[in-house]
Structures are given as C-alpha cells and as structure tokens.
XYZ file of C-alpha atoms in Angstrom:
296
model
C -13.325 8.624 -7.477
C -9.608 9.547 -7.713
C -8.062 10.729 -10.720
C -10.267 11.675 -14.290
C -10.764 10.432 -17.800
C -7.272 10.617 -19.581
C -5.100 10.626 -16.933
C -2.902 7.687 -16.237
C -3.665 5.602 -13.276
C -1.531 6.189 -10.401
C 0.417 3.136 -8.550
C 1.735 3.504 -5.163
C 4.808 1.338 -3.942
C 3.748 0.312 -0.766
C 5.441 -2.446 1.943
C 7.625 -2.960 4.915
C 10.716 -1.059 4.914
C 13.897 -2.747 3.620
C 12.004 -5.002 1.059
C 13.103 -2.793 -2.008
C 10.546 -0.179 -2.436
C 12.770 2.187 -3.691
C 14.340 -0.151 -6.437
C 10.764 -1.404 -7.465
C 9.503 2.250 -7.886
C 12.588 3.111 -9.885
C 11.733 -0.072 -12.113
C 8.392 0.960 -12.388
C 9.138 4.578 -13.317
C 11.779 3.591 -15.728
C 9.230 1.231 -17.214
C 6.645 4.330 -17.817
C 4.162 3.576 -15.169
C 2.934 6.466 -13.612
C 4.212 6.165 -9.692
C 2.501 8.299 -7.407
C 5.016 10.182 -4.409
C 4.131 8.722 -1.251
C 2.453 12.006 -0.139
C -0.024 11.418 -3.121
C -3.351 9.556 -3.559
C -2.792 6.394 -5.341
C -5.515 4.304 -7.636
C -4.006 0.976 -6.982
C -1.189 -0.354 -5.032
C 2.176 -2.751 -5.456
C 2.849 -4.088 -2.597
C 6.477 -5.015 -2.303
C 7.744 -7.906 -0.031
C 10.731 -10.281 0.197
C 10.870 -14.393 0.491
C 7.340 -14.924 1.796
C 4.227 -12.910 2.871
C 4.197 -12.455 6.903
C 1.276 -11.923 8.925
C 1.877 -8.445 8.853
C 1.877 -8.193 5.007
C -1.127 -10.179 4.712
C -3.137 -7.867 7.266
C -1.768 -4.967 4.980
C -2.932 -6.447 1.706
C -6.373 -7.273 3.254
C -7.054 -3.795 4.502
C -5.862 -1.809 1.211
C -9.158 0.099 0.212
C -7.468 0.216 -3.487
C -6.899 -2.530 -6.041
C -3.781 -4.147 -5.028
C -0.839 -6.545 -6.652
C 1.947 -8.116 -4.353
C 5.626 -8.119 -6.007
C 7.766 -10.543 -4.348
C 11.213 -8.565 -5.121
C 14.682 -10.123 -5.011
C 13.128 -13.059 -6.558
C 16.226 -14.243 -7.995
C 17.430 -15.188 -4.740
C 14.576 -17.808 -4.076
C 16.793 -20.701 -4.966
C 18.784 -22.262 -7.477
C 19.017 -25.673 -9.034
C 16.290 -26.980 -11.134
C 14.929 -24.883 -13.710
C 16.311 -21.831 -11.989
C 15.494 -19.073 -9.338
C 12.405 -17.586 -11.427
C 11.007 -20.641 -11.960
C 11.047 -21.364 -8.245
C 10.025 -17.806 -7.323
C 6.981 -18.279 -10.118
C 5.917 -21.292 -8.357
C 6.139 -19.483 -4.963
C 3.963 -16.567 -6.050
C 1.366 -18.919 -7.656
C 1.076 -20.667 -3.878
C 0.690 -17.167 -2.219
C -2.189 -15.889 -4.867
C -4.331 -17.030 -2.711
C -6.353 -13.416 -2.166
C -4.405 -11.187 -4.416
C -2.001 -12.060 -7.466
C 1.267 -12.158 -6.675
C 4.554 -11.493 -9.519
C 8.001 -12.329 -8.898
C 10.557 -9.648 -9.912
C 14.498 -9.827 -10.291
C 14.440 -6.086 -9.453
C 18.055 -5.145 -10.158
C 17.913 -6.730 -13.259
C 14.697 -5.059 -14.282
C 16.311 -1.249 -13.164
C 19.175 -2.212 -15.450
C 16.954 -2.873 -18.377
C 14.953 0.075 -18.069
C 17.481 2.890 -16.813
C 20.034 3.794 -19.262
C 22.556 5.000 -16.607
C 23.065 1.583 -15.027
C 24.608 -0.451 -18.076
C 27.372 2.038 -18.739
C 30.276 1.607 -21.016
C 32.462 0.595 -18.147
C 30.234 -2.196 -16.869
C 29.509 -3.442 -20.251
C 33.387 -3.719 -21.074
C 33.886 -5.708 -17.694
C 30.827 -8.049 -18.789
C 32.726 -8.491 -21.952
C 35.896 -9.044 -20.405
C 34.147 -11.614 -17.995
C 32.828 -13.617 -21.195
C 36.536 -14.274 -22.129
C 37.899 -14.574 -18.566
C 35.367 -16.138 -16.338
C 35.545 -15.142 -12.831
C 34.082 -17.133 -9.945
C 30.456 -16.604 -9.678
C 29.686 -19.188 -7.020
C 28.957 -16.710 -4.494
C 28.999 -12.960 -4.192
C 31.964 -13.215 -1.819
C 34.222 -15.331 -4.040
C 33.295 -13.031 -7.269
C 34.330 -9.951 -5.099
C 37.353 -11.447 -3.425
C 38.914 -13.692 -6.029
C 41.705 -13.467 -7.987
C 40.828 -11.444 -11.837
C 41.996 -8.885 -13.821
C 39.208 -6.732 -13.150
C 39.342 -4.381 -10.281
C 37.783 -5.519 -7.262
C 36.023 -2.030 -7.226
C 34.593 -3.038 -10.697
C 33.254 -6.277 -9.554
C 31.727 -4.433 -6.486
C 29.761 -2.333 -8.833
C 28.519 -4.944 -11.273
C 27.304 -6.664 -7.931
C 25.406 -3.499 -6.502
C 23.906 -3.185 -10.026
C 23.105 -6.574 -11.506
C 23.959 -9.099 -8.567
C 25.065 -12.508 -9.586
C 21.881 -13.282 -11.349
C 21.977 -10.269 -13.623
C 25.851 -10.466 -14.269
C 24.980 -14.290 -15.321
C 22.556 -13.288 -17.983
C 24.140 -10.413 -19.113
C 27.416 -12.719 -19.742
C 25.291 -15.316 -21.734
C 23.790 -12.703 -24.016
C 27.274 -11.071 -24.801
C 28.420 -15.076 -25.497
C 25.544 -14.977 -27.822
C 26.369 -12.427 -29.644
C 24.144 -9.364 -28.038
C 24.988 -6.157 -28.549
C 24.036 -3.669 -25.877
C 20.263 -3.692 -26.869
C 20.258 -7.309 -26.786
C 21.929 -7.438 -23.093
C 19.196 -4.994 -21.997
C 16.556 -7.457 -23.596
C 18.063 -10.320 -22.083
C 17.790 -8.720 -18.664
C 14.251 -7.363 -19.074
C 13.244 -11.002 -19.971
C 15.196 -12.770 -17.164
C 13.640 -10.274 -14.562
C 9.849 -11.192 -15.169
C 9.512 -7.526 -15.292
C 6.731 -7.534 -18.074
C 4.719 -10.037 -16.346
C 4.558 -7.778 -13.521
C 3.522 -4.698 -15.735
C 0.696 -6.957 -17.101
C -0.385 -7.660 -13.669
C -0.713 -3.942 -12.754
C -2.332 -3.230 -16.015
C -4.879 -6.009 -15.261
C -5.650 -4.597 -11.752
C -6.009 -1.195 -13.146
C -8.702 -2.328 -15.314
C -11.552 -1.386 -12.964
C -9.953 1.985 -12.380
C -10.340 2.584 -16.078
C -13.388 1.542 -16.339
C -14.945 3.582 -13.317
C -13.704 6.761 -14.533
C -15.291 6.298 -17.862
C -18.551 4.674 -16.388
C -18.735 8.181 -14.408
C -19.174 9.448 -17.679
C -22.551 10.692 -19.334
C -21.521 11.534 -22.686
C -22.917 9.400 -25.349
C -19.641 9.347 -26.999
C -17.981 7.605 -24.607
C -19.943 3.992 -24.831
C -17.290 2.535 -27.155
C -14.466 3.557 -24.676
C -16.882 2.458 -21.755
C -17.314 -0.941 -23.501
C -13.666 -1.321 -24.196
C -12.717 -0.842 -20.452
C -15.606 -3.093 -19.413
C -14.239 -5.654 -21.750
C -10.693 -5.182 -20.027
C -12.445 -5.824 -16.707
C -14.104 -9.300 -17.349
C -11.080 -10.249 -19.296
C -8.932 -9.452 -16.168
C -11.149 -11.615 -14.299
C -10.830 -14.657 -16.499
C -13.675 -14.256 -18.783
C -13.818 -14.304 -22.691
C -15.784 -11.781 -24.356
C -16.775 -12.593 -28.366
C -14.852 -10.593 -30.357
C -16.889 -11.205 -33.578
C -17.871 -8.661 -35.934
C -21.057 -8.107 -37.841
C -24.751 -7.339 -36.981
C -25.428 -11.114 -35.787
C -22.064 -11.370 -33.388
C -22.879 -8.071 -31.731
C -26.351 -8.531 -31.366
C -25.452 -12.336 -29.722
C -22.751 -10.300 -27.469
C -25.392 -7.955 -26.403
C -27.619 -10.555 -25.281
C -25.130 -12.691 -23.588
C -23.692 -9.725 -21.719
C -27.240 -8.325 -20.435
C -28.106 -11.716 -19.210
C -24.718 -11.518 -17.352
C -25.140 -8.397 -16.084
C -28.281 -9.480 -14.281
C -26.334 -11.735 -11.969
C -25.464 -12.919 -9.562
C -22.389 -10.967 -10.067
C -20.716 -8.203 -8.394
C -22.073 -4.554 -9.020
C -18.742 -3.626 -10.919
C -19.659 -6.787 -13.358
C -23.171 -6.182 -13.251
C -22.103 -2.675 -14.836
C -19.518 -4.035 -16.873
C -22.041 -6.570 -18.603
C -24.391 -3.605 -18.942
C -21.721 -1.654 -20.768
C -20.564 -4.312 -22.943
C -24.099 -5.043 -24.080
C -24.836 -1.191 -24.487
C -21.848 -1.078 -26.570
C -22.596 -3.934 -28.648
C -26.376 -2.730 -29.508
C -24.516 0.525 -30.583
C -22.258 -1.644 -33.004
C -25.171 -3.792 -34.116
C -27.321 -0.752 -35.245
C -24.716 0.730 -36.944
C -24.317 -2.654 -38.889
C -27.809 -2.719 -40.069
C -29.600 -3.499 -36.842
C -31.506 -6.121 -38.865
C -33.454 -8.428 -36.959
C -32.319 -11.795 -37.588
C -31.775 -15.386 -35.430
C -29.292 -15.602 -33.035
C -27.778 -18.714 -31.694
C -26.956 -18.242 -27.686
C -25.171 -20.777 -25.809
C -26.963 -21.942 -22.796
C-alpha cells in the first residue's frame, strides 16, 4: 500500500498534453492538496481533459490502477447563454460520469483564487477601472484590441491570468463592494474548485481507510471506523450517527449484516470496521442489552 498512516494522500495530475495539467497542478497545490511530482508514485489520480472525453481518455481512465477522478478544465469555455458556461459544464460532466466521477473547473479563475501572486495591485486596480469604464468583453480579441484607457499590455495580462470569465466575475464582485478578499472568494466560487476538492476527498476515502485498516493497533479502532464511514458515505450510503448505547448497538448489527454481502471486499471490510467501532462505543456507553428495532 502506498504511503503510511499520518501522511497526506498523494495526488497525481495526469492527462494528455495541452489539456491544462500544469494549471490544475498549480490550483491543487495552492489549495493545499499534496500533488506528487511526475516521477513520484501517487495514491490517486486527477485526470485532466478538455471539451469531452475522447476514446484515448476513456482508455486511460479504464486502465488506471488507482482511484481516479476526471476534471473538465477550461469549463468556463463550455458555452454561453442560458444559465451560463459553468452550469452547462456541470451538466456535461454529469453525462460523462458513467465510469468515473467528472468535475468542472474554471482553472484560471481557480488559480487566481489560491495563488496570492496572481491578483496583484496592478490587476486589481485595472479591474476597478473596468467597473467604471467598461471594455468590450464580447471576445478576447475585442477586449485586447479595442479602444480603452487601460494599456493593451495590461488587458493582455488580465486575459492571460483570468480570461473573460474571471474578469467578468471579478468586476461583478467589485461592483458589489467587494475588497480583494471578496474578489478572491468570488473567483473561487465561480471556478467550482470546492466541488472538485470534495470529489478528490471522496475518492481518497478508500486510500485513507486502507492505510488505517493495515494497522493492528487497538487504539486505531475508532479511526478505522471513521475512515470506513467516509468510504461508504462517498459511495452514497448513510450511516446512523446517533449516540447512546441503543444507537451504537443498532449500527453495529446493521453494518455487521452489511459486511456479509453481497458487497465488494473493500465494503465488507468497511462494514466490519463500522460494526467493530460501534460495539466499542456500545461498551463504553454501558453495554447493557436492550431491545433494538432494526430496519429490514
């Protein structure tokens, strides 16, 4: 098993050249994710693609030996009109999530939200000017080449670091009275970064569980139970979080039955660890036998 208990889950950023791996790597590192260098082993992979999953992308995802999530980078270019490009991107990702989870990401906006060096004083001042004297945001060419008192070089810099999507959301935040922190928060929300991070965390749940499950220390029972709960909840199941002896005993019985299948080996182990941890909690709560009503 890669890694040891206590170390962060190492994420590899993979995908075909030209799809934005470098930017996504910067985003994830800026967000605090432990991204492995290309020469290092990873515990799970983030597969970067653009526009749609091509046959070679699907083959790479199917052949990945580790947990993997896919990210549609440049999601802000998915299409305009309707509810906006990110809504269209989210729907495209939903349709593509038939084998692995797929998440949208407006990568440039996300990078500006997590890298303090991107949105410097000059760029913020330029954005403030644009809220007072709007420029043509109809296309990148019109924004860059149109007549405006902002130097063309500064407009090119805005495009390079924010693109039209990020510029628009930053200007909207400034018009609403936001300061620098407010603009950064708006860019983060617009980029859908937090959805991707939640997806990575869910995909990492089995990795964290396997690390703990390999530990024979009795003191790890509670930690293994918590990790097992993360695994089954990431798969869409609900675990009764009730306290008290009756709730602990009920949960132990339900998940002991679950562990006996038919379920995967991983989920069988998770069920057994949830049951074991629940019984430990039941003992600490008094462990007095009492009638327990179970849902069939």
